[in-house]
Short mmCIF file of C-alpha atoms in Angstrom, two decimals:
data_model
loop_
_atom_site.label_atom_id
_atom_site.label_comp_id
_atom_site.label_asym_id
_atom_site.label_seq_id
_atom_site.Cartn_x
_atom_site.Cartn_y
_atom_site.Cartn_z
CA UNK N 61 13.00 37.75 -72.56
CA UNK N 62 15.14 35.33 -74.75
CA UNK N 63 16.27 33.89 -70.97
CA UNK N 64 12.37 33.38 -70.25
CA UNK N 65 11.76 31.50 -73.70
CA UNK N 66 15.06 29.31 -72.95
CA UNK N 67 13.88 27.88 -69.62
CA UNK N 68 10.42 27.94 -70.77
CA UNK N 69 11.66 25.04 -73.35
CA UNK N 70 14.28 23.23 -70.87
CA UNK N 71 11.19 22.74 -68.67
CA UNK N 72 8.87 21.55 -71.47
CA UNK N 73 12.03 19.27 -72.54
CA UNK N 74 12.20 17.98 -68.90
CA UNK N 75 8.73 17.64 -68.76
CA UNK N 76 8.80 15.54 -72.15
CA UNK N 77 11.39 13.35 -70.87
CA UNK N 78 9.65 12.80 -67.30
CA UNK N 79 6.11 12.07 -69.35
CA UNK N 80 7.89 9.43 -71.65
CA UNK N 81 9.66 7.47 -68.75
CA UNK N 82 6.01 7.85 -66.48
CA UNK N 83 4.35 6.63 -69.71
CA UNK N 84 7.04 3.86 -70.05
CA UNK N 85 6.48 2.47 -66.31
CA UNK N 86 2.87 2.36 -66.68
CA UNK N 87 2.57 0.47 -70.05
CA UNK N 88 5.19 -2.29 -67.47
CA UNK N 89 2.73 -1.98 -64.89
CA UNK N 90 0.48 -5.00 -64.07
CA UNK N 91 -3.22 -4.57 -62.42
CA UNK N 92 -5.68 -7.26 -61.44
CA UNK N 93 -9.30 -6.43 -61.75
CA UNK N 94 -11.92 -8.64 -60.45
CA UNK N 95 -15.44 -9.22 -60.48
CA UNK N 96 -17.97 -11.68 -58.42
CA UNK N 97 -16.35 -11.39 -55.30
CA UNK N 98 -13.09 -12.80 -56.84
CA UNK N 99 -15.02 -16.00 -58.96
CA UNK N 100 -13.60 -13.93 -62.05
CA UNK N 101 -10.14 -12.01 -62.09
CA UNK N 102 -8.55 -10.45 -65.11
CA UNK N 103 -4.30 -9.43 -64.91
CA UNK N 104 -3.94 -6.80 -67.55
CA UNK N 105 -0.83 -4.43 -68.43
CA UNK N 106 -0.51 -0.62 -68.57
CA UNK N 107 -0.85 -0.96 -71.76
CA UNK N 108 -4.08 -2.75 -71.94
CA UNK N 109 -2.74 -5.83 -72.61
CA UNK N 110 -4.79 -8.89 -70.56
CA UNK N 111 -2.00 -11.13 -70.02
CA UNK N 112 -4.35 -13.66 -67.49
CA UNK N 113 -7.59 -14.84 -67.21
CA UNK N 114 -8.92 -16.69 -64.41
CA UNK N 115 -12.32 -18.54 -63.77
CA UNK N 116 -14.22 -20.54 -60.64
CA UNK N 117 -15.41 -23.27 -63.50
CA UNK N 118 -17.65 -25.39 -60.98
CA UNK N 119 -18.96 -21.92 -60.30
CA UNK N 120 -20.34 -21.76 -63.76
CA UNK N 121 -20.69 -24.82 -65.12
CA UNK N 122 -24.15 -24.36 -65.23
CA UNK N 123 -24.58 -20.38 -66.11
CA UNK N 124 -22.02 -19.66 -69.02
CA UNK N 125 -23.79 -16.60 -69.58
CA UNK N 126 -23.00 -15.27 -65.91
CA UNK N 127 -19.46 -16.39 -66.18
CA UNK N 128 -19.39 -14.01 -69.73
CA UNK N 129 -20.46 -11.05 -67.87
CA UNK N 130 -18.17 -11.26 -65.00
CA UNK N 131 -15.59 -11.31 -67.39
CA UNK N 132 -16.58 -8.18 -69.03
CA UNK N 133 -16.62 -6.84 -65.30
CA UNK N 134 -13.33 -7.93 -64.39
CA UNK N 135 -11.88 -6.77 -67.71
CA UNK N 136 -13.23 -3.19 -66.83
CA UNK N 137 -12.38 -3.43 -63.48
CA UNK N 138 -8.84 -3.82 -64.63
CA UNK N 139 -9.14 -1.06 -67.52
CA UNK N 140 -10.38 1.07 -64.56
CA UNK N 141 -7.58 0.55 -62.36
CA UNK N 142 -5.26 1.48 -65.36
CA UNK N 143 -6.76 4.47 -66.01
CA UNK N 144 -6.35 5.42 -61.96
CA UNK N 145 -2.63 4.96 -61.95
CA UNK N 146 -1.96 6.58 -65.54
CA UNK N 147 -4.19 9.60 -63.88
CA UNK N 148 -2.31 9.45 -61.00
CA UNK N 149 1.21 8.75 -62.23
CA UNK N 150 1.25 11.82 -65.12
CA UNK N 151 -0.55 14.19 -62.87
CA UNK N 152 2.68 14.23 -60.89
CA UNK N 153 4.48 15.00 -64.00
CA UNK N 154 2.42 18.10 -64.69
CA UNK N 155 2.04 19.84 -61.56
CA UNK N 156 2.48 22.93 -61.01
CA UNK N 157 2.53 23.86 -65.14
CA UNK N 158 -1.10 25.49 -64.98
CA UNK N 159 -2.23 24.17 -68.31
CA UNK N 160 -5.92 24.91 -68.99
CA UNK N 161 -8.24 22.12 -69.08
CA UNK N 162 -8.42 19.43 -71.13
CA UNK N 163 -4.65 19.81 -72.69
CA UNK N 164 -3.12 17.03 -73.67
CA UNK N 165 0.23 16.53 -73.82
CA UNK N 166 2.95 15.36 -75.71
CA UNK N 167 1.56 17.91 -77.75
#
C-alpha cells in the first residue's frame, strides 16, 4: 500500500512539473487571429497579451465602426486560437490519469 501512495505522488509531482513547463510554453506562444478576410489581424501571446495590431486604413476610412468590430473579431479569433493550443497542449499532460470531469488541476 505505502508503495502505491509513493508512486501515486511521484506521478502527481511529474505531472505538476510537466503542467508548469506546458503552461510556461504556452504563455511564450504567439497566435495571429484575423478577421475580414485578413483587413484586420490581431498577434496575441499565450498569455493573452495582444502584442500587434494591424489595420487596412483605406479600407475603413470611411466605416470606423466596421473597422471596431473586426477588431473585436480578430481579438477573439486570437483568444480562440489560444484556448485550442492550451486545450491541446495540457491534454497531453493529463492523459491517461482518468480524472473525472471538469477537474482542474494544479489543484
Amino acid at each position: 500500500m505505502r508503495g502505491q501512495i509513493g508512486q501515486l505522488m511521484q506521478q502527481a509531482q511529474r505531472m505538476q512539473e510537466d503542467m508548469k513547463r506546458a503552461q510556461e510554453e504556452i504563455a511564450k506562444l504567439e497566435v495571429t487571429g484575423s478577421a475580414g478576410g485578413g483587413l484586420v489581424s490581431v498577434v496575441m501571446t499565450g498569455a493573452h497579451e495582444v502584442r500587434r495590431v494591424q489595420i487596412d486604413r483605406q479600407t475603413f476610412a470611411d466605416d470606423p465602426e466596421m473597422a471596431e468590430d473586426l477588431v473585436a473579431a480578430a481579438i477573439n479569433d486570437a483568444v480562440n486560437k489560444v484556448a485550442e493550443v492550451s486545450k491541446n497542449r495540457l491534454g497531453g499532460v493529463t492523459a491517461g490519469m482518468n480524472l473525472p470531469a471538469g477537474f482542474k488541476l494544479p489543484f
